[in-house]
mmCIF file of C-alpha atoms in Angstrom:
data_model
loop_
_atom_site.group_PDB
_atom_site.id
_atom_site.type_symbol
_atom_site.label_atom_id
_atom_site.label_comp_id
_atom_site.label_asym_id
_atom_site.label_seq_id
_atom_site.Cartn_x
_atom_site.Cartn_y
_atom_site.Cartn_z
ATOM 1 C CA MET A 1 96.908 111.954 89.768
ATOM 2 C CA LYS A 2 96.634 108.368 88.464
ATOM 3 C CA ILE A 3 93.905 105.717 88.597
ATOM 4 C CA ILE A 4 95.159 102.416 90.034
ATOM 5 C CA SER A 5 93.734 99.167 91.413
ATOM 6 C CA ALA A 6 93.266 98.356 95.092
ATOM 7 C CA LYS A 7 96.100 95.828 94.823
ATOM 8 C CA GLU A 8 98.412 98.470 93.349
ATOM 9 C CA ALA A 9 97.437 100.804 96.201
ATOM 10 C CA ALA A 10 98.321 98.116 98.759
ATOM 11 C CA ASP A 11 101.673 97.621 97.024
ATOM 12 C CA LEU A 12 102.522 101.288 97.673
ATOM 13 C CA ILE A 13 102.350 100.687 101.431
ATOM 14 C CA LYS A 14 105.621 99.288 102.732
ATOM 15 C CA GLU A 15 106.520 97.509 105.952
ATOM 16 C CA GLY A 16 107.025 100.009 108.756
ATOM 17 C CA ASP A 17 105.001 102.793 107.106
ATOM 18 C CA SER A 18 102.721 105.100 109.057
ATOM 19 C CA VAL A 19 99.254 105.078 107.494
ATOM 20 C CA MET A 20 96.415 107.507 108.102
ATOM 21 C CA LEU A 21 93.109 105.709 107.614
ATOM 22 C CA GLY A 22 90.014 107.808 107.097
ATOM 23 C CA GLY A 23 86.722 106.652 108.523
ATOM 24 C CA PHE A 24 84.553 106.719 111.624
ATOM 25 C CA MET A 25 83.895 103.195 112.916
ATOM 26 C CA GLY A 26 84.715 102.121 109.365
ATOM 27 C CA CYS A 27 82.100 104.409 107.794
ATOM 28 C CA GLY A 28 83.753 106.313 104.977
ATOM 29 C CA SER A 29 86.845 104.127 104.788
ATOM 30 C CA ALA A 30 88.761 102.706 101.821
ATOM 31 C CA ILE A 31 87.306 99.202 102.112
ATOM 32 C CA SER A 32 88.716 97.694 98.886
ATOM 33 C CA CYS A 33 92.220 99.029 99.541
ATOM 34 C CA ILE A 34 92.169 97.846 103.140
ATOM 35 C CA ASP A 35 91.062 94.363 102.055
ATOM 36 C CA ALA A 36 93.910 94.306 99.526
ATOM 37 C CA LEU A 37 96.348 95.351 102.258
ATOM 38 C CA VAL A 38 95.043 92.583 104.526
ATOM 39 C CA GLU A 39 95.528 90.080 101.719
ATOM 40 C CA LYS A 40 99.073 91.303 101.103
ATOM 41 C CA GLY A 41 99.898 91.057 104.807
ATOM 42 C CA THR A 42 102.252 94.049 105.120
ATOM 43 C CA LYS A 43 103.271 94.320 108.770
ATOM 44 C CA ASN A 44 104.721 96.691 111.376
ATOM 45 C CA LEU A 45 102.422 99.507 110.301
ATOM 46 C CA THR A 46 101.464 102.513 112.405
ATOM 47 C CA LEU A 47 97.746 103.249 112.161
ATOM 48 C CA ILE A 48 96.602 106.837 112.639
ATOM 49 C CA GLY A 49 92.834 107.158 112.753
ATOM 50 C CA ASN A 50 89.745 107.847 114.799
ATOM 51 C CA ASP A 51 89.239 104.255 115.972
ATOM 52 C CA THR A 52 89.986 100.604 115.198
ATOM 53 C CA ALA A 53 86.468 99.692 113.979
ATOM 54 C CA ARG A 54 85.414 96.055 114.551
ATOM 55 C CA GLU A 55 87.801 93.164 114.157
ATOM 56 C CA ASP A 56 85.838 91.819 111.167
ATOM 57 C CA PHE A 57 85.324 95.120 109.349
ATOM 58 C CA SER A 58 87.411 97.723 107.537
ATOM 59 C CA TYR A 59 90.704 98.660 109.213
ATOM 60 C CA GLY A 60 89.771 96.459 112.170
ATOM 61 C CA LYS A 61 90.895 93.544 110.009
ATOM 62 C CA LEU A 62 94.429 94.949 110.023
ATOM 63 C CA ILE A 63 94.425 94.710 113.817
ATOM 64 C CA ARG A 64 93.093 91.146 113.758
ATOM 65 C CA ASN A 65 95.724 90.194 111.180
ATOM 66 C CA LYS A 66 98.462 91.632 113.435
ATOM 67 C CA GLN A 67 99.687 94.036 110.765
ATOM 68 C CA ILE A 68 99.594 97.048 113.096
ATOM 69 C CA LYS A 69 102.428 97.593 115.583
ATOM 70 C CA LYS A 70 101.181 100.966 116.855
ATOM 71 C CA ALA A 71 97.756 102.614 116.823
ATOM 72 C CA ILE A 72 97.367 106.348 117.404
ATOM 73 C CA THR A 73 93.639 106.647 117.911
ATOM 74 C CA THR A 74 90.790 107.946 120.048
ATOM 75 C CA HIS A 75 88.708 104.833 120.683
ATOM 76 C CA ILE A 76 89.281 101.066 120.756
ATOM 77 C CA GLY A 77 86.229 99.810 122.642
ATOM 78 C CA THR A 78 84.426 98.266 119.667
ATOM 79 C CA ASN A 79 87.355 96.045 118.705
ATOM 80 C CA LYS A 80 88.053 93.450 121.383
ATOM 81 C CA GLU A 81 91.152 92.280 119.530
ATOM 82 C CA THR A 82 92.707 95.732 119.894
ATOM 83 C CA GLY A 83 92.226 95.579 123.652
ATOM 84 C CA ARG A 84 93.557 92.038 123.853
ATOM 85 C CA GLN A 85 96.702 92.814 121.852
ATOM 86 C CA MET A 86 97.299 95.956 123.885
ATOM 87 C CA SER A 87 96.941 94.070 127.192
ATOM 88 C CA ASP A 88 99.249 91.288 125.974
ATOM 89 C CA GLY A 89 101.926 93.744 124.858
ATOM 90 C CA GLU A 90 101.521 92.880 121.169
ATOM 91 C CA LEU A 91 100.242 96.298 120.129
ATOM 92 C CA GLU A 92 101.203 99.788 121.263
ATOM 93 C CA VAL A 93 98.140 101.985 121.611
ATOM 94 C CA ILE A 94 98.400 105.744 122.043
ATOM 95 C CA LEU A 95 95.013 107.179 122.949
ATOM 96 C CA VAL A 96 94.479 110.773 121.842
ATOM 97 C CA PRO A 97 91.348 112.840 122.568
ATOM 98 C CA GLN A 98 89.326 113.073 119.363
ATOM 99 C CA GLY A 99 89.461 116.822 119.007
ATOM 100 C CA THR A 100 93.185 116.822 119.695
ATOM 101 C CA LEU A 101 93.749 114.119 117.080
ATOM 102 C CA ALA A 102 91.854 116.165 114.502
ATOM 103 C CA GLU A 103 93.793 119.319 115.344
ATOM 104 C CA ARG A 104 97.168 117.548 115.218
ATOM 105 C CA ILE A 105 96.357 116.273 111.732
ATOM 106 C CA ARG A 106 95.088 119.708 110.701
ATOM 107 C CA ALA A 107 98.304 121.273 112.012
ATOM 108 C CA SER A 108 100.316 119.005 109.747
ATOM 109 C CA ARG A 109 98.282 119.808 106.643
ATOM 110 C CA SER A 110 98.448 123.527 107.469
ATOM 111 C CA GLY A 111 102.190 123.627 108.089
ATOM 112 C CA LEU A 112 101.829 124.570 111.763
ATOM 113 C CA GLY A 113 104.362 123.702 114.451
ATOM 114 C CA GLY A 114 101.667 122.379 116.764
ATOM 115 C CA VAL A 115 98.450 123.292 118.555
ATOM 116 C CA LEU A 116 97.758 124.395 122.123
ATOM 117 C CA VAL A 117 95.007 122.498 123.955
ATOM 118 C CA THR A 118 93.726 122.236 127.511
ATOM 119 C CA THR A 119 92.332 118.710 127.140
ATOM 120 C CA GLY A 120 94.519 116.317 129.108
ATOM 121 C CA LEU A 121 96.156 118.818 131.455
ATOM 122 C CA GLY A 122 96.921 117.159 134.770
ATOM 123 C CA THR A 123 96.383 113.651 133.379
ATOM 124 C CA GLU A 124 98.440 110.865 131.813
ATOM 125 C CA VAL A 125 97.927 112.606 128.468
ATOM 126 C CA ALA A 126 100.239 115.426 129.601
ATOM 127 C CA LYS A 127 103.194 113.165 130.450
ATOM 128 C CA GLY A 128 106.351 114.259 128.645
ATOM 129 C CA LYS A 129 104.629 117.136 126.852
ATOM 130 C CA GLN A 130 105.557 120.793 126.956
ATOM 131 C CA ILE A 131 103.221 123.099 128.863
ATOM 132 C CA ILE A 132 102.968 126.648 127.538
ATOM 133 C CA ASN A 133 101.400 129.483 129.487
ATOM 134 C CA VAL A 134 99.440 132.045 127.488
ATOM 135 C CA ASP A 135 97.964 135.036 129.325
ATOM 136 C CA GLY A 136 98.097 133.163 132.615
ATOM 137 C CA LYS A 137 96.500 129.960 131.302
ATOM 138 C CA ASP A 138 98.341 126.669 130.779
ATOM 139 C CA TYR A 139 98.094 124.695 127.556
ATOM 140 C CA LEU A 140 99.595 121.450 126.303
ATOM 141 C CA LEU A 141 101.633 121.722 123.138
ATOM 142 C CA GLU A 142 100.480 118.927 120.814
ATOM 143 C CA ARG A 143 102.770 118.221 117.877
ATOM 144 C CA PRO A 144 101.527 117.809 114.288
ATOM 145 C CA LEU A 145 100.762 114.301 113.049
ATOM 146 C CA ARG A 146 101.975 113.362 109.597
ATOM 147 C CA ALA A 147 102.030 109.980 107.860
ATOM 148 C CA ASP A 148 103.856 108.262 105.034
ATOM 149 C CA ILE A 149 100.534 107.302 103.426
ATOM 150 C CA ALA A 150 96.967 108.569 103.742
ATOM 151 C CA LEU A 151 94.389 106.004 102.647
ATOM 152 C CA ILE A 152 91.143 107.907 102.437
ATOM 153 C CA TYR A 153 87.649 107.683 100.949
ATOM 154 C CA ALA A 154 85.386 109.948 98.896
ATOM 155 C CA THR A 155 81.967 109.475 97.340
ATOM 156 C CA TYR A 156 82.746 111.272 94.081
ATOM 157 C CA ALA A 157 85.794 112.290 92.073
ATOM 158 C CA ASP A 158 86.169 114.028 88.737
ATOM 159 C CA LYS A 159 88.930 113.555 86.191
ATOM 160 C CA TYR A 160 91.004 116.232 87.915
ATOM 161 C CA GLY A 161 90.954 114.353 91.229
ATOM 162 C CA ASN A 162 88.628 116.815 92.957
ATOM 163 C CA LEU A 163 86.569 115.089 95.661
ATOM 164 C CA ALA A 164 83.045 115.458 97.052
ATOM 165 C CA TYR A 165 81.160 113.597 99.764
ATOM 166 C CA ASP A 166 77.730 112.405 100.798
ATOM 167 C CA GLY A 167 76.682 112.680 104.421
ATOM 168 C CA THR A 168 79.041 111.980 107.290
ATOM 169 C CA THR A 169 81.632 110.113 105.227
ATOM 170 C CA ARG A 170 83.802 113.231 105.253
ATOM 171 C CA ASN A 171 84.854 112.596 108.878
ATOM 172 C CA PHE A 172 88.679 112.397 109.069
ATOM 173 C CA ASN A 173 89.119 111.917 105.319
ATOM 174 C CA VAL A 174 89.217 115.622 104.558
ATOM 175 C CA LEU A 175 91.787 116.399 107.255
ATOM 176 C CA MET A 176 94.037 113.536 106.185
ATOM 177 C CA ALA A 177 94.047 114.452 102.503
ATOM 178 C CA MET A 178 96.956 116.861 102.926
ATOM 179 C CA ALA A 179 98.695 115.373 105.955
ATOM 180 C CA ALA A 180 100.703 112.582 104.324
ATOM 181 C CA ASP A 181 103.536 112.257 101.842
ATOM 182 C CA LEU A 182 101.375 110.091 99.545
ATOM 183 C CA VAL A 183 97.581 110.278 99.333
ATOM 184 C CA ILE A 184 95.408 107.475 97.924
ATOM 185 C CA VAL A 185 91.643 107.911 97.702
ATOM 186 C CA GLU A 186 89.080 105.178 97.118
ATOM 187 C CA ILE A 187 85.939 106.515 95.463
ATOM 188 C CA GLU A 188 82.424 105.274 94.850
ATOM 189 C CA GLU A 189 81.842 107.080 91.559
ATOM 190 C CA MET A 190 83.972 108.725 88.889
ATOM 191 C CA LEU A 191 82.009 111.628 87.421
ATOM 192 C CA SER A 192 81.849 112.175 83.675
ATOM 193 C CA THR A 193 81.917 115.956 84.108
ATOM 194 C CA PRO A 194 84.045 118.210 86.335
ATOM 195 C CA LEU A 195 82.708 118.943 89.794
ATOM 196 C CA ASN A 196 81.141 122.327 90.318
ATOM 197 C CA PRO A 197 83.872 124.294 92.144
ATOM 198 C CA ASN A 198 81.332 125.117 94.855
ATOM 199 C CA ASN A 199 80.971 121.398 95.594
ATOM 200 C CA VAL A 200 84.666 120.518 95.783
ATOM 201 C CA VAL A 201 85.585 119.423 99.311
ATOM 202 C CA VAL A 202 89.145 118.239 98.639
ATOM 203 C CA PRO A 203 91.034 119.703 95.652
ATOM 204 C CA GLY A 204 92.661 117.316 93.223
ATOM 205 C CA ILE A 205 96.089 118.816 93.856
ATOM 206 C CA ALA A 206 96.112 116.939 97.187
ATOM 207 C CA ILE A 207 95.528 113.509 95.588
ATOM 208 C CA ASP A 208 98.198 111.220 94.144
ATOM 209 C CA TYR A 209 96.174 108.109 93.263
ATOM 210 C CA ILE A 210 92.511 107.167 92.808
ATOM 211 C CA VAL A 211 91.054 103.689 93.314
ATOM 212 C CA GLN A 212 87.556 102.785 92.103
ATOM 213 C CA HIS A 213 85.667 100.944 94.842
ATOM 214 C CA LYS A 214 84.641 97.386 93.957
ATOM 215 C CA GLU A 215 81.639 95.639 95.536
#
């Protein structure tokens, strides 16, 4: 685990990478790192996350800047630019039910081959997917989601890279912490003492780099 700058974090993300972005409508997202990535202008990225925020905030800026070629997400309604690019054929959007998205990410971090869900049966969501019958009931097989990079957020970190959170900022950050080949976390505060083990939400072993958030 190494402490780096937001610019150095952005430099680790290469053209064509798939990037998991923690946050819920931008709350609990790696703002400084995302701004650095916007400034760098790296393109043809695949965004994996709950939503696309607003076009002027957090990862929504990546959409506005046309750095995202594909978005795997649950909701795009708050970012008009996402809808416009999708309608104009500039952006591929794959909508995934929120619970399914969470479980697909969890399956990756847990080393599972997939998860069985009923959400989406008989709809467009089921197109091209395997249906498995268990005890007389049909399920969709949803494959694990893994990314090249996870760019996540935490409120606190200690010198070992252990993470803790305030409030709802955990959201998708915790799931994504072990579902990518490289994990970068942006933190609000570096603690001077180790976290109490009872308060550790994400263990430091899952973290590759730490970025200190800058106002």
